[in-house]
Coordinates of C-alpha atoms and ligand atoms in Angstrom, one line a residue:
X1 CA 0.0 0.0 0.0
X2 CA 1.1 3.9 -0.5
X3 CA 3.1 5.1 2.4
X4 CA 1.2 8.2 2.7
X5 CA -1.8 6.1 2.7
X6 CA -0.7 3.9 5.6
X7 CA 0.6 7.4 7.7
X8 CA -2.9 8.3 7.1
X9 CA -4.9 5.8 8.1
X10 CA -2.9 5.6 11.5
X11 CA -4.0 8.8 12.1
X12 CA -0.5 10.2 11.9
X13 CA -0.6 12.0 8.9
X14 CA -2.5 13.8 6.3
X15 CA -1.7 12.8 2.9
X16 CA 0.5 16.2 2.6
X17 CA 1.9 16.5 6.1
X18 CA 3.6 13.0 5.0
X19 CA 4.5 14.3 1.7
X20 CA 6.4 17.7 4.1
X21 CA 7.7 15.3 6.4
X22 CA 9.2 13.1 3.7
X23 CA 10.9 15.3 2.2
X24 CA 12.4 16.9 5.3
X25 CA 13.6 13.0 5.7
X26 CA 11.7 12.3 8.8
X27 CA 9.8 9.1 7.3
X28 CA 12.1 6.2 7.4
X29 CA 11.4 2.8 5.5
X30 CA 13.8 0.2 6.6
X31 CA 16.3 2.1 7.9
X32 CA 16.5 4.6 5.0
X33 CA 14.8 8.0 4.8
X34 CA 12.2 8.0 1.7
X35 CA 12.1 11.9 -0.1
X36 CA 8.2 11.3 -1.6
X37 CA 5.7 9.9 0.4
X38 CA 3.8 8.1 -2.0
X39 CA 6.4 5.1 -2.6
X40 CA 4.9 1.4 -1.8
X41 CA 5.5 -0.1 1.2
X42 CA 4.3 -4.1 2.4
X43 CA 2.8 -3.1 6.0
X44 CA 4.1 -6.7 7.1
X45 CA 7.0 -6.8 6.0
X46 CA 8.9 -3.2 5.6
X47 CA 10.1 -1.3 9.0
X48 CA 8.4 2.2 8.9
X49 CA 9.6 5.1 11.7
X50 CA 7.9 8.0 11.2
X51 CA 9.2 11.4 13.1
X52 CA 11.2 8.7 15.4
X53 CA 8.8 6.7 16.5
X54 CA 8.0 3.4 14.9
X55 CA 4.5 2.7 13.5
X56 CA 2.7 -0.6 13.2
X57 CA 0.3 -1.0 10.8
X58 CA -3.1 -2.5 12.0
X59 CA -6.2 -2.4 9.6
X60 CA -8.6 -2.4 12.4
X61 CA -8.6 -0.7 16.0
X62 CA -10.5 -1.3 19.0
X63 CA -11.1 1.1 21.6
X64 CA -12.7 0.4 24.9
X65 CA -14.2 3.7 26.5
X66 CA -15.6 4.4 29.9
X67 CA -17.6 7.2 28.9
X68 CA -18.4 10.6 31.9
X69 CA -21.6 12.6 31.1
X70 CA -21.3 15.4 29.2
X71 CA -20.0 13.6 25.8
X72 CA -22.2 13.0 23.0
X73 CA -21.7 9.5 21.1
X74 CA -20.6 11.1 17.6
X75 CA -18.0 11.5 15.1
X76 CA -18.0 15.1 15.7
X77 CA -20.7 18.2 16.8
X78 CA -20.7 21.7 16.3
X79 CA -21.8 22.1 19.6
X80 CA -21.0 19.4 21.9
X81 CA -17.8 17.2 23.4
X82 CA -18.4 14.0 21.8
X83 CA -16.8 10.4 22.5
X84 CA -13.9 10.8 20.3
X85 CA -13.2 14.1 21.6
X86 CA -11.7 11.9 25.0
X87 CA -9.2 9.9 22.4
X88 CA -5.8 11.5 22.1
X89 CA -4.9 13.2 18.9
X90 CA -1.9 10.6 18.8
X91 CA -4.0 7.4 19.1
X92 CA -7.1 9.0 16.6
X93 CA -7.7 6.5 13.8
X94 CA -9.3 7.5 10.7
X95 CA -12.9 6.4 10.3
X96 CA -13.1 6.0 14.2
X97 CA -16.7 6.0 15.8
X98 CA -18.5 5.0 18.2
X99 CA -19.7 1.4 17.7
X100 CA -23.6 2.1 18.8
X101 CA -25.0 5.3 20.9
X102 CA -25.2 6.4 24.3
X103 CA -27.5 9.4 25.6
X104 CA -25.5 12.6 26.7
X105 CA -25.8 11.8 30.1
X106 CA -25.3 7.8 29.7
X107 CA -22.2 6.9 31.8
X108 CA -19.8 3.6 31.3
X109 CA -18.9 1.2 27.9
X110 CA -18.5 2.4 24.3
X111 CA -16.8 0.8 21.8
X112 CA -14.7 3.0 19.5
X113 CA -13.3 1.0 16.0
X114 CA -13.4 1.8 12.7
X115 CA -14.4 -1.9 11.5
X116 CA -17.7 -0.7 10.0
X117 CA -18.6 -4.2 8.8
X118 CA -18.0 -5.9 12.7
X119 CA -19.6 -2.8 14.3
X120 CA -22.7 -3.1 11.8
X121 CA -22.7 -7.5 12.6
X122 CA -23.1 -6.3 16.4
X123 CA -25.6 -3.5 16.4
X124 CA -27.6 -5.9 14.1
X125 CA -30.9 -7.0 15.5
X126 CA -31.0 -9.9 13.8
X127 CA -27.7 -10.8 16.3
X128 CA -29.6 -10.5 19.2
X129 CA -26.5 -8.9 20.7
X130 CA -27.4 -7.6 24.7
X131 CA -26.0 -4.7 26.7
X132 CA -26.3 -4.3 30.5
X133 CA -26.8 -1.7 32.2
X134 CA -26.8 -0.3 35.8
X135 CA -29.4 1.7 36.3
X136 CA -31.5 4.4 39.6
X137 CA -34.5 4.8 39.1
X138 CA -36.8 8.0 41.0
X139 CA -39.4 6.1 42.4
X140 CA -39.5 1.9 43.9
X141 CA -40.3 -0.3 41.4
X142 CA -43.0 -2.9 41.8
X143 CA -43.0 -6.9 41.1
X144 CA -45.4 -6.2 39.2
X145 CA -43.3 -3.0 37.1
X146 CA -40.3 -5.6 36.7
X147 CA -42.8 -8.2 35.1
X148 CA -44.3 -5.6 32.6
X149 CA -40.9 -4.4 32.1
X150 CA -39.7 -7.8 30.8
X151 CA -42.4 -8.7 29.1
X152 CA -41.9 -5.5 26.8
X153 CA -43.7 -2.2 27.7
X154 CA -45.1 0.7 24.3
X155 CA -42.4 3.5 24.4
X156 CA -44.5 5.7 22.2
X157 CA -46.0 3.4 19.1
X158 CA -43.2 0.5 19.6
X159 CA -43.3 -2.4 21.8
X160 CA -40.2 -3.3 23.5
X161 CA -38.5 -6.9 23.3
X162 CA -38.4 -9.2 26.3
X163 CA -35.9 -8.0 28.8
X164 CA -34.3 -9.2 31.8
X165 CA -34.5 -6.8 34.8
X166 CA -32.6 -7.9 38.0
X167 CA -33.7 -5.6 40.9
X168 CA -30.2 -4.7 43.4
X169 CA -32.4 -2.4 45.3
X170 CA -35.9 -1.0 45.9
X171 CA -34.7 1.4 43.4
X172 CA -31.6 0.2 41.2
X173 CA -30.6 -2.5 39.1
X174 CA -29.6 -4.0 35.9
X175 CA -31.6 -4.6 32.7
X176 CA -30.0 -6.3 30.1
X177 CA -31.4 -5.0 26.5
X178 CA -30.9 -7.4 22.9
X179 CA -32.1 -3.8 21.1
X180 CA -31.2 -0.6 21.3
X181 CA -34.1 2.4 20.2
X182 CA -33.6 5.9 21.5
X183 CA -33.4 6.9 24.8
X184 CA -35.0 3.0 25.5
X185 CA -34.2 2.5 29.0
X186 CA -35.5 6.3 29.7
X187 CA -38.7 5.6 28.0
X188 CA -39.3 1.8 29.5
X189 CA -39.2 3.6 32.9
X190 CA -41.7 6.5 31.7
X191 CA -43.9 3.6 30.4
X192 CA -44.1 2.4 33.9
X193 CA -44.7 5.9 35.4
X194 CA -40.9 6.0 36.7
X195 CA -37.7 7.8 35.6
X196 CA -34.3 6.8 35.5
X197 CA -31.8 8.6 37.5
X198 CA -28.5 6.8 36.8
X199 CA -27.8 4.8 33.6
X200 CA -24.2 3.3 33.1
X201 CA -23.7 0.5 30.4
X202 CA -21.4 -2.3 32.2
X203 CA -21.3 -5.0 29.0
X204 CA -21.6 -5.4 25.5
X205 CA -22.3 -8.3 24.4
X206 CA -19.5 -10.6 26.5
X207 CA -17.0 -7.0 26.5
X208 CA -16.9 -6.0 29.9
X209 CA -16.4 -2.8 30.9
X210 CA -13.1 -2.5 32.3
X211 CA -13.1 -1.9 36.2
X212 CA -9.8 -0.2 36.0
X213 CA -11.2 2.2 33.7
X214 CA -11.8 5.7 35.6
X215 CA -14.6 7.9 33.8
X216 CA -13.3 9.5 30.7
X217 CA -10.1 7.0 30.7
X218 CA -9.8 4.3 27.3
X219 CA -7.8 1.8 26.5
X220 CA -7.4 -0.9 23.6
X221 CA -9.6 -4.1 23.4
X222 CA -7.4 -7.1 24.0
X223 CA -6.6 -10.2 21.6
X224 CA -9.4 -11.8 23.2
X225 CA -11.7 -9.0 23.5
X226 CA -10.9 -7.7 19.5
X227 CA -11.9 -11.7 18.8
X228 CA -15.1 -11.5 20.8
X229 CA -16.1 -8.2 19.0
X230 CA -15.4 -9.9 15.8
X231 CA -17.1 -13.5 16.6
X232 CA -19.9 -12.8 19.1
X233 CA -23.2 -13.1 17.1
Ligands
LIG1 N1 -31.3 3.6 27.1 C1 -31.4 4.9 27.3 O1 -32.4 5.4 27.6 N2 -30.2 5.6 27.2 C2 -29.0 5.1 26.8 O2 -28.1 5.8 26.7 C3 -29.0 3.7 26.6 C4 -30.1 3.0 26.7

């Protein structure tokens, strides 16, 4: 592949930043400083240091986020932080987004990648794929809240899916969701005449959220965890 292509999609370089740099003779391929940036270069095989600092070539990458309120689950927003805005400009991949959404004020796991195809497999319904989350509620809930809450409750004109709902408290628990419509938990409650409080997703499908991962702190999916985002239908 192009050298300047590769720099690129690392999120080290634009296509002319590479072309500067290269001439300048900070891009070395094996050893030796390249003068254009558009020369071909086998990502397996051929040693590339670009401004001193070696770079390995990975097609796909797979960031684990514990997300603080305050950030909105998007690309980018004129108005708003968003979830990529917590990645640093070092580590930014091109074509990085957030695999599936969380509300504003939604604390805990998002799963940054730019593997559109694996990211579009595991938000597919058809996959079945569930998400936990921790969740406060305002008021106690009932048995009898809990039952109507699994069996699936209207949230406006749409009938949720059976759920799971294990109650840690009068007024907390976990529900574990195998769809994902807008503000859905939020609206589940209001069709039970509650409100949620606290919302903080702890799984994705079998990706748990890291417990060493302070709000606002990311890291990179592990070998396992990158094959259970690939394989987990
Ligand atoms: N349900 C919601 O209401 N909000 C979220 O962020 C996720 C699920």
């Amino acid at each position: 592949m192009r050298l300047d292509k590769l720099l690129s999609q690392m999120g080290k370089a634009t296509r002319s930043e590479s072309a500067r740099l290269a001439r300048m003779g900070k891009i070395l391929v094996n050893g030796t400083p390249v003068k254009k940036s558009d020369v071909q270069v086998d990502p397996d095989k051929d040693e590339i240091v670009f401004c001193g600092a070696k770079v390995t070539y990975k097609e796909f990458t797979y960031i684990m986020l514990n997300k603080p309120e305050g950030y909105v689950s998007a690309t980018d927003d004129p108005r708003e932080k968003t979830v990529l805005d917590l990645v640093d400009p070092e580590d930014q991949r091109k074509g990085l987004f957030p695999c599936g959404r969380l509300d504003k004020n939604t604390l805990g796991l998002v799963i940054l990648t730019n593997d559109g195809e694996g990211a579009h497999r595991l938000l597919s319904p058809k996959h079945h794929v569930s998400k936990v989350y921790k969740f406060e509620a305002k008021l106690p809930l009932t048995k009898e809240d809990v039952a109507s809450l699994e069996k699936g409750v209207d949230i406006g004109g749409y009938f949720t899916k059976p759920c799971s709902v294990t109650l840690t408290g009068e007024r907390t628990g976990e529900i574990t969701l195998t769809e994902g419509k807008y503000h859905q938990i939020k609206r589940m409650l209001e069709a039970v005449n509650n409100k949620i409080t606290y919302l903080e997703r702890i799984s994705f499908g079998k990706i748990l959220l890291d417990p060493c991962l302070k709000r606002g702190e990311w890291r990179y999916l592990t070998k396992e965890e990158e094959e259970l985002f690939t394989n987990q239908q």
